[in-house]
GROMACS .gro file of C-alpha atoms in nm:
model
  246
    1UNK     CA    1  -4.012   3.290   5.009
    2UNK     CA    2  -3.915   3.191   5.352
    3UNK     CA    3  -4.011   3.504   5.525
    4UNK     CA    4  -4.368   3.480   5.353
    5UNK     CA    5  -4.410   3.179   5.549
    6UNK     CA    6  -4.372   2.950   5.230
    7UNK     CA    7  -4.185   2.594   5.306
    8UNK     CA    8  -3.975   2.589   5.018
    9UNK     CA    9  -3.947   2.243   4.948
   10UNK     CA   10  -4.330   2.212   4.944
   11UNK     CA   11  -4.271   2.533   4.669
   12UNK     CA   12  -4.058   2.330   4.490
   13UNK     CA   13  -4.280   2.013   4.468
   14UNK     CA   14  -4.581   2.219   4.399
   15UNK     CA   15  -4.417   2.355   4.080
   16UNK     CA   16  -4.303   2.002   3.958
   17UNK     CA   17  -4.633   1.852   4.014
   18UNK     CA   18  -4.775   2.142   3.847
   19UNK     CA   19  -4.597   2.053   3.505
   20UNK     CA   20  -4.681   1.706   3.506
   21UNK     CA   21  -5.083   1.799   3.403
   22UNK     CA   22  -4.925   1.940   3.065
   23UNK     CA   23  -4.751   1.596   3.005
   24UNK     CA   24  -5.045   1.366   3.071
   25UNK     CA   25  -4.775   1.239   3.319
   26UNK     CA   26  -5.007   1.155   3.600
   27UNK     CA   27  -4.823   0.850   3.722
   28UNK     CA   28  -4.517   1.073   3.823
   29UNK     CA   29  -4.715   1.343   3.958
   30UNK     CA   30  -4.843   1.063   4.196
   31UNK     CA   31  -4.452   0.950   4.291
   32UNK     CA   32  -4.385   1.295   4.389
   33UNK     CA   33  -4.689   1.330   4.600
   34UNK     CA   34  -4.559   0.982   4.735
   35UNK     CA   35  -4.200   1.105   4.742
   36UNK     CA   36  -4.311   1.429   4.950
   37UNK     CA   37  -4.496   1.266   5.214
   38UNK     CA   38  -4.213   1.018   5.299
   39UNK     CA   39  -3.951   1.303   5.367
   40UNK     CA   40  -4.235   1.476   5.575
   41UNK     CA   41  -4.367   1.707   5.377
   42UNK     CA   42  -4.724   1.837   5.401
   43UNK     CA   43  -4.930   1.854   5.057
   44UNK     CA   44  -5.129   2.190   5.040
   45UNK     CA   45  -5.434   2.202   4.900
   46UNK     CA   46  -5.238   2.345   4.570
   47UNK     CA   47  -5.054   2.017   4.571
   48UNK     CA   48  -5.349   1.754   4.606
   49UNK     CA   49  -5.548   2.046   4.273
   50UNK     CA   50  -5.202   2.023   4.068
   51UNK     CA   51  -5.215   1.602   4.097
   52UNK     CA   52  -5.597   1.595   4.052
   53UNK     CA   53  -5.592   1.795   3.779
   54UNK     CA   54  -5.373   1.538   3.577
   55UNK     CA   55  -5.566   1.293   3.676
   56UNK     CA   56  -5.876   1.472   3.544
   57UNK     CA   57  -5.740   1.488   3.206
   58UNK     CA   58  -5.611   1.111   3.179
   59UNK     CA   59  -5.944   1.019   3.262
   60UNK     CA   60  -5.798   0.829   3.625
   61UNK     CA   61  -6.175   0.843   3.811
   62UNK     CA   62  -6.066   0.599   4.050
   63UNK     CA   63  -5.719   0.717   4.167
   64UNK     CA   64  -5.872   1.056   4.165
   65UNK     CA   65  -6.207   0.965   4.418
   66UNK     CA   66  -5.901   0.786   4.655
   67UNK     CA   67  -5.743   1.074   4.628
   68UNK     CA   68  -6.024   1.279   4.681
   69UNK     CA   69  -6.056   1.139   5.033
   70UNK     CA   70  -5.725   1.072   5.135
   71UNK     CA   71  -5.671   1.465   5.134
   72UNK     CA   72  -5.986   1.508   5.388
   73UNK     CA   73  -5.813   1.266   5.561
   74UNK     CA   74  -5.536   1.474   5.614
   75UNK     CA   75  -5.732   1.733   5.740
   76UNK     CA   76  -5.781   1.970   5.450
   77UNK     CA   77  -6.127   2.080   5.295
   78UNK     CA   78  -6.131   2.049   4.917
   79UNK     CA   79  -6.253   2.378   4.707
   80UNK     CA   80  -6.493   2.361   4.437
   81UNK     CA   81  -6.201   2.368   4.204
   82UNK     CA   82  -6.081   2.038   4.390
   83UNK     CA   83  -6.423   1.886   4.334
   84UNK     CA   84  -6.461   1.929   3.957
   85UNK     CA   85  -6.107   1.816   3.877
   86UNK     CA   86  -6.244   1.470   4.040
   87UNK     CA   87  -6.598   1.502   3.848
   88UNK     CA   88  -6.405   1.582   3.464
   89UNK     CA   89  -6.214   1.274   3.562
   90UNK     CA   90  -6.533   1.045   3.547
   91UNK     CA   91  -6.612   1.219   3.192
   92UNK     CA   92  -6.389   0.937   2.934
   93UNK     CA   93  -6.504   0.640   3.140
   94UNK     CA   94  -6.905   0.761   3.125
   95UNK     CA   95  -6.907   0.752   3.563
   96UNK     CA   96  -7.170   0.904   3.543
   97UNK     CA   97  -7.342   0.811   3.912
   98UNK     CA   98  -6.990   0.921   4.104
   99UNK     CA   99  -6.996   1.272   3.874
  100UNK     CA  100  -7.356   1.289   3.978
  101UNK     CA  101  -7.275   1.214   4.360
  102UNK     CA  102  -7.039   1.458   4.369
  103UNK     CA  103  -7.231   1.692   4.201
  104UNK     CA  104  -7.483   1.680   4.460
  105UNK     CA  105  -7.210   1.704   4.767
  106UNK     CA  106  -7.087   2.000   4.631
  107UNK     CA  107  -7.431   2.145   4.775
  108UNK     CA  108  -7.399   1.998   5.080
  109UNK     CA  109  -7.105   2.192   5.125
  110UNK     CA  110  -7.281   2.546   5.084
  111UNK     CA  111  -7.118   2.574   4.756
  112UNK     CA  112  -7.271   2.652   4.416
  113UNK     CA  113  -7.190   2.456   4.113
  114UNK     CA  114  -6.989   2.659   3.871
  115UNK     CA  115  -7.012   2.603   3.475
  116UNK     CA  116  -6.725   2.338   3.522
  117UNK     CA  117  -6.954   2.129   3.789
  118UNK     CA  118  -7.205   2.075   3.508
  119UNK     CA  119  -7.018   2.035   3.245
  120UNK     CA  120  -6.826   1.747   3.355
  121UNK     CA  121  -7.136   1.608   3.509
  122UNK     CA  122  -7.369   1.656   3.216
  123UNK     CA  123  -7.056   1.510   3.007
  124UNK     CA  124  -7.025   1.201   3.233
  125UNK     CA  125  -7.366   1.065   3.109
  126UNK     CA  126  -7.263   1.105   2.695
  127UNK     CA  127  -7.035   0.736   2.710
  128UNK     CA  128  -7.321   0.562   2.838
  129UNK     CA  129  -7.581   0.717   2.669
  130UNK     CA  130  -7.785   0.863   2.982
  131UNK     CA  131  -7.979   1.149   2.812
  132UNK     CA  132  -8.258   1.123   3.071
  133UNK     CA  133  -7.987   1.189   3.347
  134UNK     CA  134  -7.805   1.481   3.164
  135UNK     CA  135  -8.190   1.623   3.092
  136UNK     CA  136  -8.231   1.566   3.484
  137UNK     CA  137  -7.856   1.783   3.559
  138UNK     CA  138  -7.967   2.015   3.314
  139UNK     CA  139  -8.290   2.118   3.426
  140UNK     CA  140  -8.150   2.127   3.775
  141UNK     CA  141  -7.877   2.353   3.675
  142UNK     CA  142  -8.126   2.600   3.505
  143UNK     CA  143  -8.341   2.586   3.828
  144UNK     CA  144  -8.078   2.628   4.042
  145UNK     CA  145  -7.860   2.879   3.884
  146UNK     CA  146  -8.000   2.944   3.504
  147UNK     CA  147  -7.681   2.997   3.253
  148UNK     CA  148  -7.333   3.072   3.277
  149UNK     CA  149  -7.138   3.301   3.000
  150UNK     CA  150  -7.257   3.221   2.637
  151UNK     CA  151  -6.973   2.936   2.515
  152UNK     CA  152  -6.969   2.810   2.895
  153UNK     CA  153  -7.364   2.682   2.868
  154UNK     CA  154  -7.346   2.598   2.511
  155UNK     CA  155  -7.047   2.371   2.616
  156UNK     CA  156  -7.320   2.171   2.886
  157UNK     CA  157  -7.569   2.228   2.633
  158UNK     CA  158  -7.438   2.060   2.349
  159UNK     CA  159  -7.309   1.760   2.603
  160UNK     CA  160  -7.653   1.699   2.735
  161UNK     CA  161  -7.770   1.682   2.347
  162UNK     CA  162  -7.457   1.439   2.300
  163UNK     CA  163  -7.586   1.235   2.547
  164UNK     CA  164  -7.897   1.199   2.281
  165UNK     CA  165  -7.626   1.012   2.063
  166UNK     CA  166  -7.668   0.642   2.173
  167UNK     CA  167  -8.026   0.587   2.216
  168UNK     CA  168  -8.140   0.869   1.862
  169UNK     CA  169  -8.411   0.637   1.821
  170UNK     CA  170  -8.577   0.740   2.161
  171UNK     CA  171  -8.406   1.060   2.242
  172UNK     CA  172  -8.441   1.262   1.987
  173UNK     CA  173  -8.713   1.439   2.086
  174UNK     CA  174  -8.474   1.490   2.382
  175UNK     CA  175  -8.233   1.642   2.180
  176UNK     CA  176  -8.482   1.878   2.019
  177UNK     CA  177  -8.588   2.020   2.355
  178UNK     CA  178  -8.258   2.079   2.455
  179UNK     CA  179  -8.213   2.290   2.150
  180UNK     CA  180  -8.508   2.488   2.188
  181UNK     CA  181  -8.413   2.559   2.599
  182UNK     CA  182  -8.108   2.689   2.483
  183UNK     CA  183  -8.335   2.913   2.248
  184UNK     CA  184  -8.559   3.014   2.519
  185UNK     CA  185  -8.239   3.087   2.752
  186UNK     CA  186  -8.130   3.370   2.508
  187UNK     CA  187  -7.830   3.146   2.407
  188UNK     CA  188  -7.695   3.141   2.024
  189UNK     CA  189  -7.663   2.792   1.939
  190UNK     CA  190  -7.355   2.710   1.698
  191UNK     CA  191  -7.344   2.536   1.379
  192UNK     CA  192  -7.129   2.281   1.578
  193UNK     CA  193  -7.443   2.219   1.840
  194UNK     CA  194  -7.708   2.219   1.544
  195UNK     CA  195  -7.507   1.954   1.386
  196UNK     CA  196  -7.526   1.706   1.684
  197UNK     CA  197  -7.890   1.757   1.630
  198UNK     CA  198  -7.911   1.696   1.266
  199UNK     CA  199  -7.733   1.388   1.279
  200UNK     CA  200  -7.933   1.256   1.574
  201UNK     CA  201  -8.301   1.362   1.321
  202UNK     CA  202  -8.057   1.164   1.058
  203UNK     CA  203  -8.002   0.868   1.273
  204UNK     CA  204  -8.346   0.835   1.396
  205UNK     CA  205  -8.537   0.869   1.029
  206UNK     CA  206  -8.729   1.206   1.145
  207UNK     CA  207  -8.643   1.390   0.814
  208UNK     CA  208  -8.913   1.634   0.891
  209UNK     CA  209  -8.802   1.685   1.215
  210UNK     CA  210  -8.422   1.731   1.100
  211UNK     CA  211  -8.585   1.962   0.813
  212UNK     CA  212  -8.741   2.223   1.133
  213UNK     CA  213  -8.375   2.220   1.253
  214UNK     CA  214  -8.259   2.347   0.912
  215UNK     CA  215  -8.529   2.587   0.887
  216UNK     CA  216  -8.385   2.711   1.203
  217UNK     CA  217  -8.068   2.775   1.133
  218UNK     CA  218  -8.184   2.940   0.865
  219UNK     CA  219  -8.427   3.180   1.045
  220UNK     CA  220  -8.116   3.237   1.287
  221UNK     CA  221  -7.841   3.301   1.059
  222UNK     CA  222  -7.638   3.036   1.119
  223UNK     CA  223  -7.383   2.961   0.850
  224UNK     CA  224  -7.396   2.602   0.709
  225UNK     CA  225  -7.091   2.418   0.750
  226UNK     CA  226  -6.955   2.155   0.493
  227UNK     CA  227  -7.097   1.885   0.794
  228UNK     CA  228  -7.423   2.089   0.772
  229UNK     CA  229  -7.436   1.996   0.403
  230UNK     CA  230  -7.379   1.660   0.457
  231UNK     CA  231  -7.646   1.598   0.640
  232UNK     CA  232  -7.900   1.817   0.506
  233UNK     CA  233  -7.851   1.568   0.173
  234UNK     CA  234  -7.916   1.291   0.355
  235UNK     CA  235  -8.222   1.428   0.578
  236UNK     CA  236  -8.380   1.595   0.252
  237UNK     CA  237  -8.307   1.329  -0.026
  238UNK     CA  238  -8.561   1.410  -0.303
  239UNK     CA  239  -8.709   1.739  -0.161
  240UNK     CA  240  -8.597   2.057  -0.307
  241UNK     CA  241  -8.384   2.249  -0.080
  242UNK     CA  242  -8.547   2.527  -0.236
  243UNK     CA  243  -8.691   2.655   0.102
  244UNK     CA  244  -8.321   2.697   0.245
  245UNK     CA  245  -8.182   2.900   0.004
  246UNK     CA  246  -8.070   3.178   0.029
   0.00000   0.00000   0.00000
């Protein structure tokens, strides 16, 4: 390891910061970062990824933004990689104005936003309920860039609709739209993503709205799940569910 020009202790630390994203054990990942520095040695960009990636998944947006810019202050350029770990981190708290910010700088830095960039941004806004600002990512992202792989954009898809969630009253018509882009993108909705919309028709009282949806699925061939059921009881009530059958 030597003779590839690989300091070995910064090997070593690398590897045990590494395990601590597995163990939701952000705080030691930290102390070794911590630790390193005081006996002189240099984080990598691999180091400063390994500790922002447990941070991501604890949900630390704050200790991952300082982060974020203490390792530009050391001189090194963060990756697109680096900058989504620090936008899924502002996903559990709803941040959705930092995910945004850095959403946008990643463009500034002649980059282009991966599936992971809008994901974590479009799933910033669900917590808070800002539909109109995940409608805003999402139209930019189809703009910009169009669709990822299937399951990748049905991921940011189904967040955006999500985002629908706290405000159904007002944003289901939101919701609906989404569902039809993904349509009109060539995507395959899931039951899972038709559900979400169901129970936001539910929510809001547009029973004939949530009855289109059903007809949908049904015109697409998408297998009703025991959730499915659910709500198509309580969005139909008395009307025969005749037309969905099979």
């Amino acid at each position: 390891m030597e003779n590839e020009g690989i300091d070995p202790d910064l090997l070593a630390y690398n590897i045990a910061i590494a395990t601590c994203r597995w163990g939701s054990a952000w705080t030691e990942a930290l102390q070794l970062l911590n630790t390193m520095k005081e006996k002189g040695v240099g984080p990598s960009k691999v180091t400063y990824d390994h500790v922002l990636s447990a941070l991501s998944m604890a949900g630390e947006w704050e200790r991952s933004v300082k982060l974020f810019e203490d390792m530009q202050v050391d001189g090194l350029v963060p990756t697109l990689k680096t900058i989504n770990f620090v936008i899924h981190s502002c996903v559990q708290s709803g941040k959705w104005e930092i995910a945004l910010r850095l959403l946008e700088n990643i463009g500034t830095r002649d980059m282009v936003p991966s599936a992971a960039s809008y994901e974590g941004a479009v799933g910033s806004c669900i917590k808070e309920g800002k539909w109109y600002v995940a409608v805003k990512i999402l139209r930019d992202m189809r703009t910009t860039v169009g669709t990822y792989s299937d399951e990748a954009s049905e991921i940011i898809y189904r967040s955006a609709i999500e985002s629908c969630l706290t405000n159904k009253k007002i944003a289901w018509k939101a919701a609906i739209e989404i569902l039809h882009d993904m349509i009109s993108d060539g995507l395959r909705p899931s039951v899972k993503t038709f559900n979400v919309v169901l129970e936001i028709c539910r929510a809001a009282q547009q029973r004939e709205k949530g009855m289109e949806v059903l007809k949908l699925m049904k015109d697409r061939n998408v297998p009703l799940d025991e959730d499915t059921e659910k709500l198509a009881k309580s969005l139909l009530l008395s009307t025969s569910s005749d037309t969905f059958s099979d």
